[in-house]
CSV table of C-alpha atoms and ligand atoms in Angstrom, one decimal:
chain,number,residue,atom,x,y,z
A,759,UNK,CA,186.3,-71.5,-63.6
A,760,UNK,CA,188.4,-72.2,-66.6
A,761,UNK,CA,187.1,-75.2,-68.7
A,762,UNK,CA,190.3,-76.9,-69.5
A,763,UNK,CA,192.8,-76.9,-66.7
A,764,UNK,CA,190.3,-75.6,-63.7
A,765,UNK,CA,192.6,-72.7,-63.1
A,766,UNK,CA,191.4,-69.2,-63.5
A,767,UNK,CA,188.6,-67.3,-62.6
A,768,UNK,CA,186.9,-67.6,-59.0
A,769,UNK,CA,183.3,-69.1,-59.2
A,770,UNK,CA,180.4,-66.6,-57.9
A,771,UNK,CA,178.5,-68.2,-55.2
A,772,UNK,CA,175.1,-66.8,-54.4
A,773,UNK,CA,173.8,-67.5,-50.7
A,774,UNK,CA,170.7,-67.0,-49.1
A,775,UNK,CA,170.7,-66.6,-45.4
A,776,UNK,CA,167.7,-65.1,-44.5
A,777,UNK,CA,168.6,-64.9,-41.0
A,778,UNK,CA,168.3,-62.3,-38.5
A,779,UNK,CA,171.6,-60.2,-37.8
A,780,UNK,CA,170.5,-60.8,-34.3
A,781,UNK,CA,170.3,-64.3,-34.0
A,782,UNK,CA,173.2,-64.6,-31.8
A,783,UNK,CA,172.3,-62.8,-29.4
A,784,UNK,CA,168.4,-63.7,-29.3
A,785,UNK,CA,169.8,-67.2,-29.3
A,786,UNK,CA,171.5,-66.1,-25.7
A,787,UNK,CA,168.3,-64.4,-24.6
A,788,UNK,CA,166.1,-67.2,-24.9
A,789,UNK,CA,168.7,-69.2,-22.8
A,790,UNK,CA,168.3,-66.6,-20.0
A,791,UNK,CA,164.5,-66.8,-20.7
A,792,UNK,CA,164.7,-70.6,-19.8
A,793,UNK,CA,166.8,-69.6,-16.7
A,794,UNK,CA,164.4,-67.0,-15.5
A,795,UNK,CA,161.0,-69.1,-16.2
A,796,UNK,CA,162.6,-72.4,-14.6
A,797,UNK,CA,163.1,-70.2,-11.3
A,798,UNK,CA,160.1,-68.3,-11.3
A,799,UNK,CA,161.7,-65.2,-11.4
A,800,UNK,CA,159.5,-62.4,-13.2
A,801,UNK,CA,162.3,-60.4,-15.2
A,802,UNK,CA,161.6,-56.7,-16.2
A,803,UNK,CA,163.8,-54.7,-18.6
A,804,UNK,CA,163.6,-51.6,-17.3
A,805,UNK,CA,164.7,-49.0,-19.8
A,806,UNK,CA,164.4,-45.0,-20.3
A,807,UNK,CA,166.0,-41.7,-20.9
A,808,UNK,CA,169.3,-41.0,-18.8
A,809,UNK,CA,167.5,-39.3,-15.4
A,810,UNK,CA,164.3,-40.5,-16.2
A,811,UNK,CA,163.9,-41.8,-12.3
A,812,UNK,CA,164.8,-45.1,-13.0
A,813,UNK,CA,166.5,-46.4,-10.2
A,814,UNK,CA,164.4,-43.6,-8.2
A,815,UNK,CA,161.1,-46.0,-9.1
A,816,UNK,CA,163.4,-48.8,-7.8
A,817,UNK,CA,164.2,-47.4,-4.2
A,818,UNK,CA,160.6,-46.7,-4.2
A,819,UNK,CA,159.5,-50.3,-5.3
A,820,UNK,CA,161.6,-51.5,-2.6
A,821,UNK,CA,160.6,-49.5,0.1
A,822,UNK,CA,156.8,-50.3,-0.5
A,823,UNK,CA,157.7,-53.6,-1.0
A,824,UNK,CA,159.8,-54.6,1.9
A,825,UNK,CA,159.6,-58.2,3.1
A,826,UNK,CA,156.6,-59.0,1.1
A,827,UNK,CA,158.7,-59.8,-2.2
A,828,UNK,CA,162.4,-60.0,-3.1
A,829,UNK,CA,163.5,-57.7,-5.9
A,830,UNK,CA,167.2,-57.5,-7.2
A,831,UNK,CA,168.6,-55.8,-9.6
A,832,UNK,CA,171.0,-55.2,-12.7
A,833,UNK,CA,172.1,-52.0,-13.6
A,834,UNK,CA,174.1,-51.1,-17.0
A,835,UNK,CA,175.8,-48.2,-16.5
A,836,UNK,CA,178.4,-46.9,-19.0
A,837,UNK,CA,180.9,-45.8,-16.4
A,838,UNK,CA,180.4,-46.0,-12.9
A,839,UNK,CA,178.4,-48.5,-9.9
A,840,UNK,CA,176.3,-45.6,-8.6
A,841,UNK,CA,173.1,-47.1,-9.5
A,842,UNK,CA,174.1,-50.6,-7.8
A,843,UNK,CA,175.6,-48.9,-5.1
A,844,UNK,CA,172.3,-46.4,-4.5
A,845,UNK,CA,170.1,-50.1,-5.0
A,846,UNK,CA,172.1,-51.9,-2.4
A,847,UNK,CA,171.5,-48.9,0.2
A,848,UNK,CA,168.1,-49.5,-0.3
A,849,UNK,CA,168.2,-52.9,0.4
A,850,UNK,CA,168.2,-54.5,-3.5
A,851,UNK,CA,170.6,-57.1,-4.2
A,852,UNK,CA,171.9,-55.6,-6.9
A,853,UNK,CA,174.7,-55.8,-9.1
A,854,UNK,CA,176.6,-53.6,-11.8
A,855,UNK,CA,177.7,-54.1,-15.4
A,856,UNK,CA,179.9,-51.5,-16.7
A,857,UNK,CA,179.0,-51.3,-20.3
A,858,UNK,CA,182.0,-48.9,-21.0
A,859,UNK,CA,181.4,-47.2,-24.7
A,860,UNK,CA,178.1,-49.2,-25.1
A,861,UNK,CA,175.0,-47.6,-25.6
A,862,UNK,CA,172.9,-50.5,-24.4
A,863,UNK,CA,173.0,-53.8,-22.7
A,864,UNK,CA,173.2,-57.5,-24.3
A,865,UNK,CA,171.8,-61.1,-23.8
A,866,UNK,CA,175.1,-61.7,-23.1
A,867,UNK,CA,176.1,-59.3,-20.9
A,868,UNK,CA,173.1,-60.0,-19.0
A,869,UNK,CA,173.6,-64.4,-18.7
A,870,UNK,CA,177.7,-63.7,-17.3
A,871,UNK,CA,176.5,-61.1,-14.6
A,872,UNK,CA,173.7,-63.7,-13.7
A,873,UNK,CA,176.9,-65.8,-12.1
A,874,UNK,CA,177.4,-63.2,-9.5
A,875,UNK,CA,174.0,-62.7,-8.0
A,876,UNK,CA,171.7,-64.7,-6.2
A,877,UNK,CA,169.3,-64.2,-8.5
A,878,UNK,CA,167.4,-67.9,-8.4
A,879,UNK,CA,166.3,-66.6,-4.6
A,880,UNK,CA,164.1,-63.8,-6.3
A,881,UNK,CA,160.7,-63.1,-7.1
A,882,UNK,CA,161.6,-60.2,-9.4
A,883,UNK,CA,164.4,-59.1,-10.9
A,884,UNK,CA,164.9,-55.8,-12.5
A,885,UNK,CA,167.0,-55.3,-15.1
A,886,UNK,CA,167.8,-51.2,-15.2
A,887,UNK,CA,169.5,-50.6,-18.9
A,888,UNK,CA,171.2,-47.7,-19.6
A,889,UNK,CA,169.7,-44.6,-20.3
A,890,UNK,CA,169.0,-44.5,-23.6
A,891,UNK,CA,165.7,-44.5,-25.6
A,892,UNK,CA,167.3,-45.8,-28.9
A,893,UNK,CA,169.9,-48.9,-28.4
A,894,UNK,CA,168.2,-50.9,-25.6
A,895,UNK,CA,164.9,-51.4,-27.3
A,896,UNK,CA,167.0,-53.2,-30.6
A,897,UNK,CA,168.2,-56.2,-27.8
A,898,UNK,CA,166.6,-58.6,-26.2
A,899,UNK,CA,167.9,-60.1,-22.9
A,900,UNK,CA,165.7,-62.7,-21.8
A,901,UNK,CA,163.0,-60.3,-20.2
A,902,UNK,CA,158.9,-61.3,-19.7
A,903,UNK,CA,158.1,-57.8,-20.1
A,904,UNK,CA,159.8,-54.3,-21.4
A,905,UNK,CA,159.0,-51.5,-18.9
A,906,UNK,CA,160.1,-47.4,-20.3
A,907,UNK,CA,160.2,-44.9,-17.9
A,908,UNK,CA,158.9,-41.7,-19.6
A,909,UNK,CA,159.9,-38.3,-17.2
A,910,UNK,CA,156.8,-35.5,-17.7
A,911,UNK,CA,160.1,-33.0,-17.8
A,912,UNK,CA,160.8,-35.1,-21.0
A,913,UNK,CA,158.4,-33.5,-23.5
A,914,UNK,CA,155.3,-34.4,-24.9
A,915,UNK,CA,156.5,-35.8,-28.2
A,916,UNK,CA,159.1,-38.3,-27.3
A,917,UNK,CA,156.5,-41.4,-27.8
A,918,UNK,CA,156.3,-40.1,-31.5
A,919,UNK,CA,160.1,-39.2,-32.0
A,920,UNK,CA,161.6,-42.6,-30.5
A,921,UNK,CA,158.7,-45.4,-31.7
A,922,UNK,CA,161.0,-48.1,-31.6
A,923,UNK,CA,161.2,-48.0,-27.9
A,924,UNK,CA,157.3,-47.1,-27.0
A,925,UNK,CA,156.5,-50.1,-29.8
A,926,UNK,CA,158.7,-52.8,-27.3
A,927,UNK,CA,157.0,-51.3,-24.7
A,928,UNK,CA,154.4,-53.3,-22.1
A,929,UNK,CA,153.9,-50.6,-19.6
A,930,UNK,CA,155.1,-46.6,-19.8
A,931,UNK,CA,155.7,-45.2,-16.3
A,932,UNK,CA,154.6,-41.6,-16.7
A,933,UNK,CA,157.2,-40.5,-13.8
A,934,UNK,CA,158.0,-37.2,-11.7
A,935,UNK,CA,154.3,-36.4,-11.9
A,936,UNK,CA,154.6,-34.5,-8.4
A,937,UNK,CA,156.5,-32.1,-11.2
A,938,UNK,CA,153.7,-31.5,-13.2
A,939,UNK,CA,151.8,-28.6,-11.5
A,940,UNK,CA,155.5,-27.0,-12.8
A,941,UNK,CA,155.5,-27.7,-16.1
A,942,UNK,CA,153.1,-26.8,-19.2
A,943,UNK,CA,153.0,-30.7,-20.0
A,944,UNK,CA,149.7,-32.3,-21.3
A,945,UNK,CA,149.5,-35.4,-20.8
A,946,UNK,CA,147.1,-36.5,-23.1
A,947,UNK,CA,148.8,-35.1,-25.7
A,948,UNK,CA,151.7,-38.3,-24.4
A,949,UNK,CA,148.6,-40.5,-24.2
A,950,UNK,CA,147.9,-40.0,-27.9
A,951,UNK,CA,151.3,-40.4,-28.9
A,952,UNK,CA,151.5,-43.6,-26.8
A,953,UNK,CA,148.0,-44.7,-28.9
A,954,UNK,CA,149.9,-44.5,-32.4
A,955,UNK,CA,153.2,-46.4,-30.8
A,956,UNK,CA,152.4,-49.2,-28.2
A,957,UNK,CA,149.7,-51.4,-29.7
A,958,UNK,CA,148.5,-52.2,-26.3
A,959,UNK,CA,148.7,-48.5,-25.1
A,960,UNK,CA,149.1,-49.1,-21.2
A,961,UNK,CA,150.8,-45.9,-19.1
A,962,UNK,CA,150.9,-45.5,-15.2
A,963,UNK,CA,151.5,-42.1,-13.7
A,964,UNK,CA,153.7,-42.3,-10.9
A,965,UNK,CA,156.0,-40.0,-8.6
A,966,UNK,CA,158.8,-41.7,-6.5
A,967,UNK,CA,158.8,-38.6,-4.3
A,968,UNK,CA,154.9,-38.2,-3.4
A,969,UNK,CA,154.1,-42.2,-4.2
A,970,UNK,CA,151.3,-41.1,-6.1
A,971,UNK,CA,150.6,-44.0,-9.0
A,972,UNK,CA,153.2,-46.5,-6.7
A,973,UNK,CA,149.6,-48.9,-6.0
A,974,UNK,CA,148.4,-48.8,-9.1
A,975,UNK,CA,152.0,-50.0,-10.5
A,976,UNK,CA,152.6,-52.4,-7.6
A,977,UNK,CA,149.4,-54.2,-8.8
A,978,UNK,CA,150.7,-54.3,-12.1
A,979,UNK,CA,153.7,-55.9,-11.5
A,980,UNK,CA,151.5,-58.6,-9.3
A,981,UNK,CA,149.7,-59.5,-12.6
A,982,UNK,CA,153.0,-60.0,-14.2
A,983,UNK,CA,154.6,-62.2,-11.5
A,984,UNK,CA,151.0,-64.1,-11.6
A,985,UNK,CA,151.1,-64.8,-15.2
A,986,UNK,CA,154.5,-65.4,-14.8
A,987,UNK,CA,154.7,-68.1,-12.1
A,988,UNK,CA,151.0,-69.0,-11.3
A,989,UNK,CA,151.4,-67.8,-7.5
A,990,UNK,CA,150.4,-64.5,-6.1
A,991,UNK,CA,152.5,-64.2,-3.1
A,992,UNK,CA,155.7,-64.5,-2.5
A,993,UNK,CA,156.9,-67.9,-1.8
A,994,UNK,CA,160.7,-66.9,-1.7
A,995,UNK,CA,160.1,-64.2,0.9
A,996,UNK,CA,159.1,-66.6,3.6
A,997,UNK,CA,162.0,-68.9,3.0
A,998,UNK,CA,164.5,-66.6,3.5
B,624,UNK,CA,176.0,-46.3,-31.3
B,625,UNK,CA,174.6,-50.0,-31.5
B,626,UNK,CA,174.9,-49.7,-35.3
B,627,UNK,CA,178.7,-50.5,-34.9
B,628,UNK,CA,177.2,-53.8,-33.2
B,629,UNK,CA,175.2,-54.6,-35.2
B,630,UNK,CA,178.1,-54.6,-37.9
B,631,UNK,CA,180.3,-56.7,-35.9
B,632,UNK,CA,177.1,-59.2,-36.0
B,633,UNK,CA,177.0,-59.2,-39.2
B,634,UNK,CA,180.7,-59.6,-40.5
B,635,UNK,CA,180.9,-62.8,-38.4
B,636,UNK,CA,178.0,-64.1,-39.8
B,637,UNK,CA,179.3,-63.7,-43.0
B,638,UNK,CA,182.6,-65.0,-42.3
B,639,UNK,CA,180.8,-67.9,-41.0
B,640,UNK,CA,179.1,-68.6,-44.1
B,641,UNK,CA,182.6,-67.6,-46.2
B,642,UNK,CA,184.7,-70.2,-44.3
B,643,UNK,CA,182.0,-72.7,-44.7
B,644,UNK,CA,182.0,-72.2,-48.6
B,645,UNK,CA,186.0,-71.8,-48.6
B,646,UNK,CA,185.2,-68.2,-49.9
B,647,UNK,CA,188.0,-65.8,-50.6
B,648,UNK,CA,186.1,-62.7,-50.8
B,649,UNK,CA,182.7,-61.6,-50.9
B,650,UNK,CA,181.6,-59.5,-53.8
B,651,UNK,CA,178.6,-58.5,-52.8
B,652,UNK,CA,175.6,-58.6,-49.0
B,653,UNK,CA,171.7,-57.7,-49.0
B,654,UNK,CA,170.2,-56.4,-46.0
B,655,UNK,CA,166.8,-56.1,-45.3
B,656,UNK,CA,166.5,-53.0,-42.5
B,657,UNK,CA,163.3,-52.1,-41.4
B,658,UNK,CA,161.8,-48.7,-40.6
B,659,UNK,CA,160.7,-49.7,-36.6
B,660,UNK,CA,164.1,-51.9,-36.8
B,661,UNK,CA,165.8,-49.0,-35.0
B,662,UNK,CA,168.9,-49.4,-36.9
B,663,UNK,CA,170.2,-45.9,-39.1
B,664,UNK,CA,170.7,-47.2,-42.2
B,665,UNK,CA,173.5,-44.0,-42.7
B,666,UNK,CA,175.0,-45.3,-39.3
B,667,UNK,CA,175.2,-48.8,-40.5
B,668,UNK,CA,176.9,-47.8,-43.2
B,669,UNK,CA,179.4,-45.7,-41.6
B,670,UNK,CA,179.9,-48.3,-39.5
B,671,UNK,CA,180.5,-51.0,-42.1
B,672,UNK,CA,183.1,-48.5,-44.0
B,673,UNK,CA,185.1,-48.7,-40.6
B,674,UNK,CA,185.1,-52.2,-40.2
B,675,UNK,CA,185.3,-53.8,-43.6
B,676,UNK,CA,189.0,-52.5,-43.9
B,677,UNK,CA,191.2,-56.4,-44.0
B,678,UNK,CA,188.3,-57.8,-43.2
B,679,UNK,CA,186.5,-60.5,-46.4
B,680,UNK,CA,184.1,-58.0,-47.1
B,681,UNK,CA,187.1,-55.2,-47.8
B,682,UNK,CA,185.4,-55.4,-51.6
B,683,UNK,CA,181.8,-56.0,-51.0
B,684,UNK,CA,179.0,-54.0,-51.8
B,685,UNK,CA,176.4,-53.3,-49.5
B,686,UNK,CA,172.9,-52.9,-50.3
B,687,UNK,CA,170.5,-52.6,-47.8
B,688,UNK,CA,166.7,-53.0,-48.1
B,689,UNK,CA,164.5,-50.1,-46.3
B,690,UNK,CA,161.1,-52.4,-45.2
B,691,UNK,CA,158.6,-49.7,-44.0
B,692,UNK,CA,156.5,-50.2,-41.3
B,693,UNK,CA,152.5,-51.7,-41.8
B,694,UNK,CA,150.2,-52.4,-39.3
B,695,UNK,CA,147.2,-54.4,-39.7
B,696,UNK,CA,144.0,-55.5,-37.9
B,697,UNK,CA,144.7,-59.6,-36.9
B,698,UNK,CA,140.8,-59.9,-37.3
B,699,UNK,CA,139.4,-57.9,-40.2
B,700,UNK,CA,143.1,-57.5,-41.8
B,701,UNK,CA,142.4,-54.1,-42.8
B,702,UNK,CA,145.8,-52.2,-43.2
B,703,UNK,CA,146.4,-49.0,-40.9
B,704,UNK,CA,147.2,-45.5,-42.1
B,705,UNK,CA,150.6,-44.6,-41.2
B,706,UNK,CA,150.8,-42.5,-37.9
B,707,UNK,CA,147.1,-43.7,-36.9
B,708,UNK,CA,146.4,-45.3,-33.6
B,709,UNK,CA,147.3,-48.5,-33.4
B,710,UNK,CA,143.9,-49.9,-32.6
B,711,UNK,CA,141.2,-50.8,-35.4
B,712,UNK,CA,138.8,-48.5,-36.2
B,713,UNK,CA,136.1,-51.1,-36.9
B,714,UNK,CA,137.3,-54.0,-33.9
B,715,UNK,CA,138.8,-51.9,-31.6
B,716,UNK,CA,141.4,-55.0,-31.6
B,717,UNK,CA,145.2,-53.9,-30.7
B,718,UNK,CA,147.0,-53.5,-34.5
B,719,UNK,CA,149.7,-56.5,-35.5
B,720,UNK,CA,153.2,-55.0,-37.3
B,721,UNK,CA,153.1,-57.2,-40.7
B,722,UNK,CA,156.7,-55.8,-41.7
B,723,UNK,CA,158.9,-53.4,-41.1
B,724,UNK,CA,161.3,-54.7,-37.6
B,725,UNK,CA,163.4,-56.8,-39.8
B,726,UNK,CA,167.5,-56.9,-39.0
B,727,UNK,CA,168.3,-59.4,-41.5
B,728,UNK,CA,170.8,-60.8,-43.7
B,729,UNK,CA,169.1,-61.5,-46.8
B,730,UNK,CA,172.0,-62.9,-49.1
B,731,UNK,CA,175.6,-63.1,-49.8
B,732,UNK,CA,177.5,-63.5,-53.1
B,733,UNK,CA,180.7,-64.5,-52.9
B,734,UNK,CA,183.9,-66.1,-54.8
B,735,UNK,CA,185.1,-69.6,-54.0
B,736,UNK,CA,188.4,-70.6,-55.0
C,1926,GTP,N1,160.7,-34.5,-8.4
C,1926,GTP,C1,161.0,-35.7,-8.6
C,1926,GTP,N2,162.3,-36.0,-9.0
C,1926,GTP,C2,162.6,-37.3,-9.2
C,1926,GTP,C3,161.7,-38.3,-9.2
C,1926,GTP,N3,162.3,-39.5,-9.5
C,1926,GTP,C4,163.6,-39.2,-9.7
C,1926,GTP,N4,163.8,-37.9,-9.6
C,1926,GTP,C5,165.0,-37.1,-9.7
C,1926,GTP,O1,165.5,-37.3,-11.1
C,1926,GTP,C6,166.9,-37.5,-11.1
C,1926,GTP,C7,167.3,-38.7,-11.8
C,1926,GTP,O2,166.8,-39.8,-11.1
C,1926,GTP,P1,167.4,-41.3,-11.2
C,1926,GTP,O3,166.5,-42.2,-10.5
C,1926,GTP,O4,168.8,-41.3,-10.9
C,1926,GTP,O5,167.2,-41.5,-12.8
C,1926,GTP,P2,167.7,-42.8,-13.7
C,1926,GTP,O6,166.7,-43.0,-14.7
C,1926,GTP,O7,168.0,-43.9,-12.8
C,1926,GTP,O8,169.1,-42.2,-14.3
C,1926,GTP,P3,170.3,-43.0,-15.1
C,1926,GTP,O9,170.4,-44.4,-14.4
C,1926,GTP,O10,171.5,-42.1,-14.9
C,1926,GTP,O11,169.8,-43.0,-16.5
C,1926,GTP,C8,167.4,-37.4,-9.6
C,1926,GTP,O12,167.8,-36.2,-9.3
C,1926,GTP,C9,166.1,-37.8,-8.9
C,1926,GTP,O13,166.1,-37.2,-7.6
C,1926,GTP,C10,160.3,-38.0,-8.8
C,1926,GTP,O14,159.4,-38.8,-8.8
C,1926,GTP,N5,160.0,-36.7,-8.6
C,1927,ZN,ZN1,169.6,-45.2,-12.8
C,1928,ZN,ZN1,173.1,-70.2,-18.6
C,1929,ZN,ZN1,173.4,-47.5,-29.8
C,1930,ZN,ZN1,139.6,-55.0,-37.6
């Protein structure tokens, strides 16, 4: 600033901020964190390629897991209510957020559909993002654990090519396995790949269509719900 | 595209911090990006060039730090090889990312009036 009269030239102002660009938003997702922990609802971010089976594991899920616990869910879609409406049909409270020309859901997104479901009745709710293997793993919504559904039509090197997502990653469903007497796939050549992404490497094959792999990932999600809320079975299911 | 998010993010944090300092334009914002961040550093800046236009940051330079990625044992704190499995070879323990998912906003210079 000039000396004499004050007038003049701007002053430079150095800040440091040192803050995450998504601060915002992870400020959001630890609300819904609080939400989810206070009601004892285990919530899984469910993410994948577009077609990877998602919401087929979730018709499955429900059908092996009818009346013994209640799982709803939220699906992201970019355009339509197909998934929500194919999740209702088989019995999943569900509900759809219309992301429009967004790639992936947000914390915030995810607390103002919370308002329209009965989610605080749940034992588990699934949160299906859209299909995507890039966007959804850079946002966190509040979830206990990150869950990628991994198709064997997908190609053996997608652990390697998208390690963002495989790094977030708590469990890989391997899924369409009833596909791979079809394919030329080797699936230890995904295991490795999953070995130099996830530090925890942890995959499930699974096939909605034969249930092959649907125990071993039912007893999975138990351990999740137990570490989650401390009880095994379902006290909602009862109630209701 | 998420990078065009993460841009909108960012100008409001920095508008924040300009209307808190009575700014009137901001010459110049660090980044720190990192390499398992899964932001495009090319996209981010695509995206910025889109939205900077009348915005406080219309004259700012951008400069973005690339952080790569290193993973290291949390017992024996030997560093990993790039691409290796994520396990150590001598503990068997799962590897801990030191560096390398950072999405921050390092600094901001700007004028005051
Ligand atoms: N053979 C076989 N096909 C499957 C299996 N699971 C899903 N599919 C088929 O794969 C296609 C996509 O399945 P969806 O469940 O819609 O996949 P999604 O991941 O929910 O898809 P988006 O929500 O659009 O990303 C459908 O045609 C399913 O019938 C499976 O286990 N075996
Ligand atoms: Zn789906
Ligand atoms: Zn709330
Ligand atoms: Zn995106
Ligand atoms: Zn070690």
């Amino acid at each position: 600033m000039c000396e004499t009269c004050g007038c003049g030239d701007p002053e430079l102002v150095p800040i440091e901020i040192q803050e995450s660009i998504l601060a915002g938003n992870d400020r959001v997702a630890a609300h819904n964190r609080e939400h989810f922990a206070g009601a004892g609802v285990l919530a899984i971010n469910l993410m994948g390629s577009p077609g990877s089976g998602k919401t087929a594991l979730l018709e499955a899920t429900a059908a092996a897991w009818s009346g013994k616990v209640r799982l709803g869910a939220i699906s992201g879609d970019l355009a339509t209510s197909r998934d929500a409406d194919r999740l209702k049909a088989a019995g999943i409270p569900s509900l759809s957020i219309t992301t429009g020309s967004s790639c992936h859901l947000d914390a915030e997104l995810v607390h103002k559909s919370l308002h329209d479901l009965d989610w605080r009745d749940l034992d588990l709710l699934v949160i299906e993002n859209v299909g995507n293997l890039v966007c959804p793993a850079v946002y966190d919504l509040g979830q206990a654990v990150n869950v990628v559904a991994l198709a064997v039509t997908e190609g053996e090197d997608k652990p390697l090519k998208y390690p963002v997502m495989f790094r977030k990653a708590d469990l890989v469903l391997l899924t369409k396995t009833d596909l791979l007497p079809h394919l030329e796939v080797d699936v230890s050549v995904i295991e490795d790949g999953l070995a130099r992404t996830m530090p925890t490497a942890a995959m499930i094959p699974v096939s909605a269509k034969t249930g092959e792999g649907m125990d071993d990932w039912l007893t999975w999600l138990e351990a999740q719900r137990k570490a989650v809320t401390g009880a095994g079975v379902s006290t909602k299911a009862a109630a209701g | 595209m998420h990078e065009y998010s993460i841009v909108q993010a960012l100008m409001s944090q920095v508008e924040t911090e300009a209307r808190k300092h009575g700014a009137v334009s901001v010459d110049r914002i660090e980044l720190k990006i990192g390499e398992l961040s899964g932001i495009e550093v090319d996209l981010l800046r695509t995206a910025f060039e889109v939205f900077r236009d009348r915005s406080i940051c219309a004259r700012a330079e951008l400069e973005i730090e690339v952080v790569p990625a290193e993973w290291s044992c949390p017992t024996c704190r030997e560093l990993l090889e790039a691409g290796a499995r994520l396990q150590c070879p001598d503990c068997k323990q799962p590897a801990r990312l030191l560096s390398g998912d950072e999405i921050v906003l390092q600094r901001i210079e700007m004028e005051a009036a």
